[in-house]
Amino acid sequence: MAKHQKHHKHVAAALPLDELERKANEALAAERWRQARDFFKLLCKQDHAKYLPGLIQANRGLAEALMQKGQVSEAEQVLAHLRTIAPQEEFGTVELKRAVRTEDWSAAAQTAVELWTARGDTLNEKDRQAVADALVLAFPYVEEGGEAANWPDPVRSELTAVINALRAVSEERYETAQDLLRPLPRASIFANWKTLIKGWIAFYTGAREKARSLLAMLPPDGVPAKAAEPVRVLTEPQVLRGPRTAERDHAVASVCRFLGAPEMGNSLVQADELWKAGKVVDSLQLMRRAREFPSTQSTLAGALSEFYFRVGFTLRGQVQKKYFGMIERLRTTGNLKNEAENFLVDRLLALDALLNPYSTPEGEWRRFLRHFESDPRRAKLTSLALVMVAGQLTQHEPEMGIFGFGPVRRRTEPRAATRLLKESIQANPENLVAYLKLLEIYKRDKDSAERNRLLDEMTRRFPNEKAVLLEAGIGCIERKTYVKGLGYLERARQLDPLDPQVADWIVVAQIRLARQQYEKKQTEKARATFRSIASRPSIGKLDFNSEEPFLHARQGILEIQHGDPATGEQLLAQARQETQSLSCMLMYMHGCYRSYAKDSARGKQSPFWDELSKTRPRGARERMELLRAFIYVGVLGDHLKWQKEIDLVMKHLEPAAKEEFTVKEAAELSLLLWDKKDGRKLGKRLVKQGLRHDPLNPRFRVLDVLMEQDPPYHRATELEDAVADARDAGDLEVVKAAKGPLETLMEFAGPSIFDEWDDEGDEEGEEPDFGGLPPMPGGFPIEEVSEMKRAAEKMSDEEFAAFRKESSKYVPLPIFDILMGTRNRDKSAPGRRGDDQPELF
Amino acid sequence: MDPYLILGVPPEATDADIRRAYLNGIRNFPPEQAPEQFQAIARAYEQIRDEMSRLKLLLFDQEPPGATPLDTVANFCASAPAPKPMDFEQMKTFLRSCTTK
């Protein structure tokens, strides 16, 4: 006995009787059972008969409290003492609770029956519930000849009903269960069990509200209330999202038990805490200890498995790397727990391979697809997957360079992509997307023969697919079989009369057909073709194909060159009258004339050149229209040289930055100029001025970054923010322009590897040693780069050129050139095309 | 969240089954009375309305069903249809465990 307890006993023994009695009763009322017991022991020495009930009550309370705390063996000691001082019926409920606690169901049932028989009318509510609980949980054999067959009614018959109702619920015989429970009176000791079972039936039959309201009626004590808890949580799960409390933890555990995943309940709370603390690997490892995890079933374990094996894509940086690394090691070290985990890991790694531009996704996907060997959807799944993998192998940056450094490619493996797409088509000949992607490859590689062959197959197999008809139409236009092309395009238009792309291509086909007809001297046919073009009035949008003034101008040119010059002049005069911008129209006429001229006339200027040279555009709007017209005709006549026109346009544009113009006009003009070599300087001035007027304008903010001469890695976040603002403002043009550069910047301007240094050696004032190289953009291992540099120094020019070409698969050439520094770059200087054509600007 | 769970259809459900479940769902949870559930049902339908969508979901879905493990459990509880009842032996084990937990 502890010293303080000895002292307390000594002090108590010295108290007068009435004082001792008072303290004993106080302790009893306050449920300080040990203290009460000690007081009553002393009191019993004075008057055993008077104070024995108090002693019994104190011991009873103590035994119950000990059992509540799980201290069963201590409780049994108290019970053993109780058996010596009191009759059974005085502490029968305690015995009952002990039996239940120790899962001695036979003793529990027997004690319950005895208690009920002896004291059924005098038990309080709590004790009545304890009796009912013990009887049910014992699940005694209640049938004829069973151990409970001779128990007294109504206990036996009501218990029979409850147990059979539970069995009926487990077998989804809900109406039978209801029928069994109906005769139970309200006063039955099993009334709460009846409520529980009815609540369960409501839940299992989808009546969540009814289940909730039924189960809310249960008193807090007893097994029915605890058994009802999971259903309460399942119908109102908000408690699971709240802060950590004992109640919440209990709710989690009970739900897991209810849903047949008790081991998960043990781990889940802790796993959640670990996750929130950023210890994601530890969280997964803890969950893996549960027998039920992972799973691919539509169960709670399945849902948690989907969480852990998909959430990796939402993680970032080193955390993601560690997480994926851990999962990958499960496979490489052969530690996969079960087939479900095998599936989930393969899927995760296959998806990761698709997202990682430097990985080889084909192997991962073929591995993952093996899980569908016996799935009837296997062919379609294979077909879909191979299209995605092929797509990853043919990512291209746009042809124009970013930051003036020339074209950038992520990766391009068209042969592998072609093979995969053909396999995809073979697996599922109805996979239209596979055909379209293969077509793209043939177009990009300018493989006309394969492209045409594929188009023929596509038009046979998908005669009513708009996308196919459109491609077929475009293919015919490129092959100059315009009538056939128009046939396809008209069919496409019938399928979707509102598609502007189809309408535009029809106009293109008609214009080219008309030109062809003019060139063949089929003048009447050509005129009829022009008449059939669905022209639009000029509304200032500068649609050079279908706006009436431009159609008149174009037809005028063709009439002059191949038809009736007088008719042509009339049409040109009409166009001049209709146009709102003479300089724009003159540029258009001049460009069309040059583009359509016969070879023999190539060296000569058009009849519009003099007037064009002398006509000054009025204001910023007209300058912009002049520029747009030039860009259009430059593409139309891309086989010609346009230096004079470039000089003329730049001469007219130069004042743009000095004269007043609206922010809108500056925004439009700068977007046209930003990626043109000759126009960049002017564009930059416009952007700077625009930012002075409107510093928050997202377009100017985006273009300000895009027009940096050197790759602005330090401005990656700034660009990202500006693009997001542009998107919110609906400026999709500049968002599109920024897409490629932004992706490159974000990839190579991520957190530096030096951010992950630990404190060792990183003292204040100490500069990190970059090995003589400039500070790296994120992700480059400095040792490897130094090694590369040393190796490059020893290479011949041919070897270096081959090395540079090979490296371009993994690193954009501008980055490579920066890293290699002193090596001669002149021979393979980026930004120049192979021929002597100048850039458009 | 699992669109099959939200709509209460099995993974092998047909287009017609799924559409029927969707229409029932939005009837029971109209947007003006239950906007969150309506959105969840509409989104689930878009994800699995036809075979191609279902196959793409099976292969390429990266979205986790919750932001944290317990959030996932809460989402599951909110959207999953009533589970099948435990078998009798599991039920007995569960009920008896309620005495100690």
Short mmCIF file of N, CA, C and O in Angstrom, two decimals, chain A residues 117-197:
data_model
loop_
_atom_site.label_atom_id
_atom_site.label_comp_id
_atom_site.label_asym_id
_atom_site.label_seq_id
_atom_site.Cartn_x
_atom_site.Cartn_y
_atom_site.Cartn_z
N THR A 117 -34.45 -13.21 -13.54
CA THR A 117 -35.46 -13.98 -12.81
C THR A 117 -35.58 -13.48 -11.37
O THR A 117 -36.69 -13.31 -10.86
N ALA A 118 -34.42 -13.16 -10.74
CA ALA A 118 -34.45 -12.76 -9.33
C ALA A 118 -34.88 -11.31 -9.15
O ALA A 118 -35.61 -10.98 -8.23
N ARG A 119 -34.42 -10.46 -10.05
CA ARG A 119 -34.62 -9.04 -9.78
C ARG A 119 -35.13 -8.26 -10.98
O ARG A 119 -34.96 -7.05 -11.06
N GLY A 120 -35.75 -8.95 -11.89
CA GLY A 120 -36.16 -8.28 -13.13
C GLY A 120 -36.94 -7.00 -12.92
O GLY A 120 -36.72 -6.00 -13.62
N ASP A 121 -37.84 -6.99 -11.94
CA ASP A 121 -38.69 -5.81 -11.74
C ASP A 121 -37.98 -4.65 -11.08
O ASP A 121 -38.47 -3.51 -11.14
N THR A 122 -36.88 -4.94 -10.41
CA THR A 122 -36.23 -3.87 -9.62
C THR A 122 -34.95 -3.34 -10.26
O THR A 122 -34.33 -2.44 -9.74
N LEU A 123 -34.57 -3.92 -11.36
CA LEU A 123 -33.34 -3.43 -12.00
C LEU A 123 -33.57 -2.04 -12.59
O LEU A 123 -34.65 -1.75 -13.09
N ASN A 124 -32.52 -1.22 -12.54
CA ASN A 124 -32.64 0.10 -13.19
C ASN A 124 -32.43 -0.06 -14.71
O ASN A 124 -32.08 -1.16 -15.18
N GLU A 125 -32.59 1.03 -15.41
CA GLU A 125 -32.52 0.97 -16.88
C GLU A 125 -31.19 0.45 -17.38
O GLU A 125 -31.12 -0.38 -18.29
N LYS A 126 -30.15 0.95 -16.75
CA LYS A 126 -28.81 0.56 -17.18
C LYS A 126 -28.61 -0.95 -17.03
O LYS A 126 -28.09 -1.63 -17.91
N ASP A 127 -29.06 -1.44 -15.91
CA ASP A 127 -28.87 -2.87 -15.62
C ASP A 127 -29.78 -3.72 -16.50
O ASP A 127 -29.39 -4.82 -16.92
N ARG A 128 -30.96 -3.23 -16.78
CA ARG A 128 -31.86 -3.96 -17.69
C ARG A 128 -31.19 -4.10 -19.06
O ARG A 128 -31.22 -5.15 -19.69
N GLN A 129 -30.57 -2.99 -19.48
CA GLN A 129 -29.90 -3.04 -20.78
C GLN A 129 -28.73 -4.02 -20.75
O GLN A 129 -28.51 -4.76 -21.72
N ALA A 130 -28.00 -4.01 -19.65
CA ALA A 130 -26.87 -4.93 -19.53
C ALA A 130 -27.34 -6.38 -19.63
O ALA A 130 -26.70 -7.22 -20.27
N VAL A 131 -28.47 -6.67 -19.01
CA VAL A 131 -29.03 -8.04 -19.08
C VAL A 131 -29.40 -8.38 -20.51
O VAL A 131 -29.06 -9.44 -21.04
N ALA A 132 -30.11 -7.44 -21.15
CA ALA A 132 -30.53 -7.69 -22.54
C ALA A 132 -29.31 -7.89 -23.43
O ALA A 132 -29.27 -8.80 -24.27
N ASP A 133 -28.30 -7.04 -23.25
CA ASP A 133 -27.10 -7.14 -24.08
C ASP A 133 -26.42 -8.48 -23.89
O ASP A 133 -26.03 -9.14 -24.87
N ALA A 134 -26.29 -8.88 -22.64
CA ALA A 134 -25.60 -10.15 -22.37
C ALA A 134 -26.35 -11.31 -23.01
O ALA A 134 -25.75 -12.22 -23.59
N LEU A 135 -27.66 -11.27 -22.92
CA LEU A 135 -28.47 -12.37 -23.48
C LEU A 135 -28.29 -12.44 -25.00
O LEU A 135 -28.12 -13.52 -25.55
N VAL A 136 -28.34 -11.28 -25.64
CA VAL A 136 -28.22 -11.29 -27.11
C VAL A 136 -26.82 -11.71 -27.52
O VAL A 136 -26.64 -12.57 -28.38
N LEU A 137 -25.81 -11.09 -26.88
CA LEU A 137 -24.44 -11.33 -27.32
C LEU A 137 -23.97 -12.75 -27.05
O LEU A 137 -23.03 -13.23 -27.69
N ALA A 138 -24.64 -13.41 -26.13
CA ALA A 138 -24.31 -14.81 -25.91
C ALA A 138 -24.77 -15.67 -27.09
O ALA A 138 -24.24 -16.76 -27.31
N PHE A 139 -25.74 -15.13 -27.84
CA PHE A 139 -26.30 -15.88 -28.97
C PHE A 139 -26.54 -17.35 -28.59
O PHE A 139 -26.02 -18.27 -29.22
N PRO A 140 -27.30 -17.52 -27.54
CA PRO A 140 -27.52 -18.91 -27.09
C PRO A 140 -28.38 -19.67 -28.08
O PRO A 140 -29.12 -19.08 -28.87
N TYR A 141 -28.27 -20.94 -28.02
CA TYR A 141 -29.06 -21.79 -28.91
C TYR A 141 -30.48 -21.83 -28.36
O TYR A 141 -30.74 -22.45 -27.33
N VAL A 142 -31.38 -21.09 -28.99
CA VAL A 142 -32.71 -20.87 -28.42
C VAL A 142 -33.74 -21.87 -28.92
O VAL A 142 -34.88 -21.88 -28.46
N GLU A 143 -33.36 -22.69 -29.88
CA GLU A 143 -34.34 -23.61 -30.47
C GLU A 143 -34.66 -24.75 -29.49
O GLU A 143 -34.00 -24.90 -28.45
N GLU A 144 -35.65 -25.52 -29.89
CA GLU A 144 -36.06 -26.70 -29.10
C GLU A 144 -34.84 -27.58 -28.78
O GLU A 144 -34.07 -27.94 -29.67
N GLY A 145 -34.64 -27.86 -27.51
CA GLY A 145 -33.53 -28.72 -27.12
C GLY A 145 -32.25 -27.95 -26.87
O GLY A 145 -31.25 -28.52 -26.44
N GLY A 146 -32.28 -26.66 -27.15
CA GLY A 146 -31.06 -25.87 -26.96
C GLY A 146 -30.88 -25.45 -25.52
O GLY A 146 -31.77 -25.64 -24.68
N GLU A 147 -29.71 -24.81 -25.27
CA GLU A 147 -29.41 -24.46 -23.87
C GLU A 147 -30.40 -23.45 -23.30
O GLU A 147 -30.61 -23.36 -22.10
N ALA A 148 -31.04 -22.68 -24.22
CA ALA A 148 -31.96 -21.66 -23.73
C ALA A 148 -33.40 -22.11 -23.81
O ALA A 148 -34.32 -21.34 -23.57
N ALA A 149 -33.60 -23.31 -24.16
CA ALA A 149 -34.97 -23.79 -24.40
C ALA A 149 -35.84 -23.69 -23.15
O ALA A 149 -37.06 -23.50 -23.25
N ASN A 150 -35.21 -23.80 -21.99
CA ASN A 150 -36.02 -23.80 -20.75
C ASN A 150 -36.02 -22.45 -20.06
O ASN A 150 -36.47 -22.34 -18.92
N TRP A 151 -35.48 -21.48 -20.71
CA TRP A 151 -35.51 -20.16 -20.07
C TRP A 151 -36.94 -19.66 -20.01
O TRP A 151 -37.78 -20.03 -20.84
N PRO A 152 -37.21 -18.79 -19.03
CA PRO A 152 -38.60 -18.36 -18.87
C PRO A 152 -39.02 -17.40 -19.98
O PRO A 152 -38.22 -16.64 -20.52
N ASP A 153 -40.26 -17.44 -20.31
CA ASP A 153 -40.84 -16.43 -21.18
C ASP A 153 -41.19 -15.20 -20.34
O ASP A 153 -41.41 -15.34 -19.13
N PRO A 154 -41.28 -14.01 -20.84
CA PRO A 154 -41.15 -13.72 -22.27
C PRO A 154 -39.70 -13.59 -22.77
O PRO A 154 -39.48 -13.36 -23.95
N VAL A 155 -38.75 -13.73 -21.83
CA VAL A 155 -37.35 -13.54 -22.23
C VAL A 155 -36.98 -14.45 -23.38
O VAL A 155 -36.40 -14.03 -24.39
N ARG A 156 -37.35 -15.71 -23.27
CA ARG A 156 -36.91 -16.67 -24.28
C ARG A 156 -37.50 -16.34 -25.64
O ARG A 156 -36.80 -16.29 -26.66
N SER A 157 -38.77 -16.08 -25.70
CA SER A 157 -39.40 -15.86 -27.01
C SER A 157 -38.94 -14.53 -27.62
O SER A 157 -38.71 -14.43 -28.83
N GLU A 158 -38.79 -13.51 -26.75
CA GLU A 158 -38.34 -12.22 -27.29
C GLU A 158 -36.88 -12.31 -27.76
O GLU A 158 -36.52 -11.75 -28.79
N LEU A 159 -36.09 -13.00 -26.98
CA LEU A 159 -34.68 -13.18 -27.39
C LEU A 159 -34.61 -13.94 -28.71
O LEU A 159 -33.83 -13.59 -29.60
N THR A 160 -35.44 -14.95 -28.83
CA THR A 160 -35.49 -15.72 -30.09
C THR A 160 -35.79 -14.80 -31.26
O THR A 160 -35.14 -14.86 -32.32
N ALA A 161 -36.77 -13.94 -31.06
CA ALA A 161 -37.16 -13.02 -32.14
C ALA A 161 -35.99 -12.11 -32.54
O ALA A 161 -35.72 -11.91 -33.72
N VAL A 162 -35.30 -11.59 -31.52
CA VAL A 162 -34.19 -10.66 -31.80
C VAL A 162 -33.07 -11.37 -32.55
O VAL A 162 -32.57 -10.88 -33.57
N ILE A 163 -32.68 -12.53 -32.08
CA ILE A 163 -31.57 -13.23 -32.73
C ILE A 163 -31.95 -13.64 -34.15
O ILE A 163 -31.16 -13.47 -35.10
N ASN A 164 -33.15 -14.11 -34.33
CA ASN A 164 -33.57 -14.50 -35.69
C ASN A 164 -33.70 -13.29 -36.60
O ASN A 164 -33.44 -13.35 -37.80
N ALA A 165 -34.09 -12.16 -36.01
CA ALA A 165 -34.17 -10.93 -36.82
C ALA A 165 -32.78 -10.50 -37.27
O ALA A 165 -32.58 -10.09 -38.42
N LEU A 166 -31.80 -10.62 -36.39
CA LEU A 166 -30.42 -10.28 -36.77
C LEU A 166 -29.95 -11.20 -37.90
O LEU A 166 -29.33 -10.75 -38.87
N ARG A 167 -30.28 -12.45 -37.77
CA ARG A 167 -29.87 -13.38 -38.82
C ARG A 167 -30.55 -13.03 -40.14
O ARG A 167 -29.94 -13.06 -41.20
N ALA A 168 -31.84 -12.68 -40.05
CA ALA A 168 -32.59 -12.32 -41.27
C ALA A 168 -31.97 -11.09 -41.93
O ALA A 168 -31.85 -11.01 -43.16
N VAL A 169 -31.57 -10.12 -41.13
CA VAL A 169 -30.92 -8.92 -41.69
C VAL A 169 -29.62 -9.30 -42.39
O VAL A 169 -29.33 -8.84 -43.50
N SER A 170 -28.84 -10.18 -41.79
CA SER A 170 -27.57 -10.57 -42.41
C SER A 170 -27.81 -11.27 -43.74
O SER A 170 -26.95 -11.30 -44.60
N GLU A 171 -29.00 -11.84 -43.90
CA GLU A 171 -29.32 -12.53 -45.15
C GLU A 171 -30.19 -11.68 -46.06
O GLU A 171 -30.77 -12.17 -47.03
N GLU A 172 -30.31 -10.39 -45.71
CA GLU A 172 -31.08 -9.40 -46.49
C GLU A 172 -32.56 -9.76 -46.59
O GLU A 172 -33.24 -9.34 -47.53
N ARG A 173 -33.05 -10.48 -45.60
CA ARG A 173 -34.50 -10.78 -45.54
C ARG A 173 -35.14 -9.78 -44.60
O ARG A 173 -35.52 -10.09 -43.47
N TYR A 174 -35.25 -8.55 -45.09
CA TYR A 174 -35.63 -7.45 -44.22
C TYR A 174 -37.08 -7.53 -43.77
O TYR A 174 -37.42 -7.21 -42.63
N GLU A 175 -37.93 -7.94 -44.65
CA GLU A 175 -39.35 -8.03 -44.26
C GLU A 175 -39.54 -9.11 -43.20
O GLU A 175 -40.32 -8.90 -42.26
N THR A 176 -38.83 -10.19 -43.35
CA THR A 176 -38.90 -11.26 -42.33
C THR A 176 -38.45 -10.71 -40.99
O THR A 176 -39.09 -10.96 -39.96
N ALA A 177 -37.36 -9.95 -41.04
CA ALA A 177 -36.85 -9.36 -39.79
C ALA A 177 -37.90 -8.46 -39.16
O ALA A 177 -38.13 -8.50 -37.95
N GLN A 178 -38.54 -7.63 -39.99
CA GLN A 178 -39.57 -6.72 -39.45
C GLN A 178 -40.71 -7.53 -38.82
O GLN A 178 -41.23 -7.19 -37.74
N ASP A 179 -41.11 -8.60 -39.49
CA ASP A 179 -42.22 -9.43 -38.98
C ASP A 179 -41.85 -10.05 -37.64
O ASP A 179 -42.67 -10.13 -36.73
N LEU A 180 -40.58 -10.46 -37.52
CA LEU A 180 -40.15 -11.09 -36.27
C LEU A 180 -40.16 -10.09 -35.12
O LEU A 180 -40.46 -10.44 -33.97
N LEU A 181 -39.83 -8.87 -35.43
CA LEU A 181 -39.72 -7.87 -34.36
C LEU A 181 -41.06 -7.28 -33.96
O LEU A 181 -41.20 -6.73 -32.86
N ARG A 182 -42.01 -7.37 -34.84
CA ARG A 182 -43.30 -6.67 -34.59
C ARG A 182 -43.93 -7.02 -33.26
O ARG A 182 -44.41 -6.15 -32.54
N PRO A 183 -43.96 -8.28 -32.82
CA PRO A 183 -44.66 -8.60 -31.57
C PRO A 183 -43.96 -8.08 -30.32
O PRO A 183 -44.57 -8.06 -29.24
N LEU A 184 -42.71 -7.65 -30.40
CA LEU A 184 -42.01 -7.21 -29.17
C LEU A 184 -42.68 -5.97 -28.62
O LEU A 184 -42.83 -4.96 -29.31
N PRO A 185 -43.08 -6.02 -27.33
CA PRO A 185 -43.76 -4.85 -26.74
C PRO A 185 -42.76 -3.75 -26.43
O PRO A 185 -41.55 -3.99 -26.37
N ARG A 186 -43.29 -2.57 -26.22
CA ARG A 186 -42.42 -1.44 -25.91
C ARG A 186 -41.64 -1.63 -24.62
O ARG A 186 -40.54 -1.13 -24.47
N ALA A 187 -42.26 -2.33 -23.69
CA ALA A 187 -41.64 -2.52 -22.37
C ALA A 187 -40.61 -3.65 -22.38
O ALA A 187 -39.97 -3.92 -21.36
N SER A 188 -40.44 -4.31 -23.47
CA SER A 188 -39.50 -5.42 -23.52
C SER A 188 -38.09 -4.95 -23.18
O SER A 188 -37.70 -3.83 -23.52
N ILE A 189 -37.31 -5.85 -22.52
CA ILE A 189 -35.92 -5.45 -22.25
C ILE A 189 -35.11 -5.38 -23.54
O ILE A 189 -34.02 -4.82 -23.57
N PHE A 190 -35.68 -5.94 -24.60
CA PHE A 190 -34.97 -5.92 -25.88
C PHE A 190 -35.44 -4.78 -26.78
O PHE A 190 -35.20 -4.78 -27.98
N ALA A 191 -36.15 -3.82 -26.20
CA ALA A 191 -36.72 -2.72 -27.00
C ALA A 191 -35.64 -1.98 -27.77
O ALA A 191 -35.81 -1.63 -28.94
N ASN A 192 -34.49 -1.72 -27.11
CA ASN A 192 -33.42 -0.98 -27.81
C ASN A 192 -32.81 -1.82 -28.93
O ASN A 192 -32.40 -1.30 -29.96
N TRP A 193 -32.77 -3.13 -28.73
CA TRP A 193 -32.29 -3.99 -29.81
C TRP A 193 -33.23 -3.95 -31.00
O TRP A 193 -32.81 -3.96 -32.15
N LYS A 194 -34.49 -3.87 -30.70
CA LYS A 194 -35.48 -3.77 -31.79
C LYS A 194 -35.25 -2.49 -32.58
O LYS A 194 -35.24 -2.49 -33.82
N THR A 195 -35.01 -1.39 -31.86
CA THR A 195 -34.76 -0.11 -32.53
C THR A 195 -33.49 -0.19 -33.37
O THR A 195 -33.46 0.30 -34.51
N LEU A 196 -32.46 -0.79 -32.82
CA LEU A 196 -31.20 -0.93 -33.58
C LEU A 196 -31.44 -1.68 -34.88
O LEU A 196 -31.02 -1.24 -35.95
N ILE A 197 -32.12 -2.81 -34.78
CA ILE A 197 -32.30 -3.63 -35.97
C ILE A 197 -33.16 -2.89 -37.00
O ILE A 197 -32.87 -2.92 -38.20
#
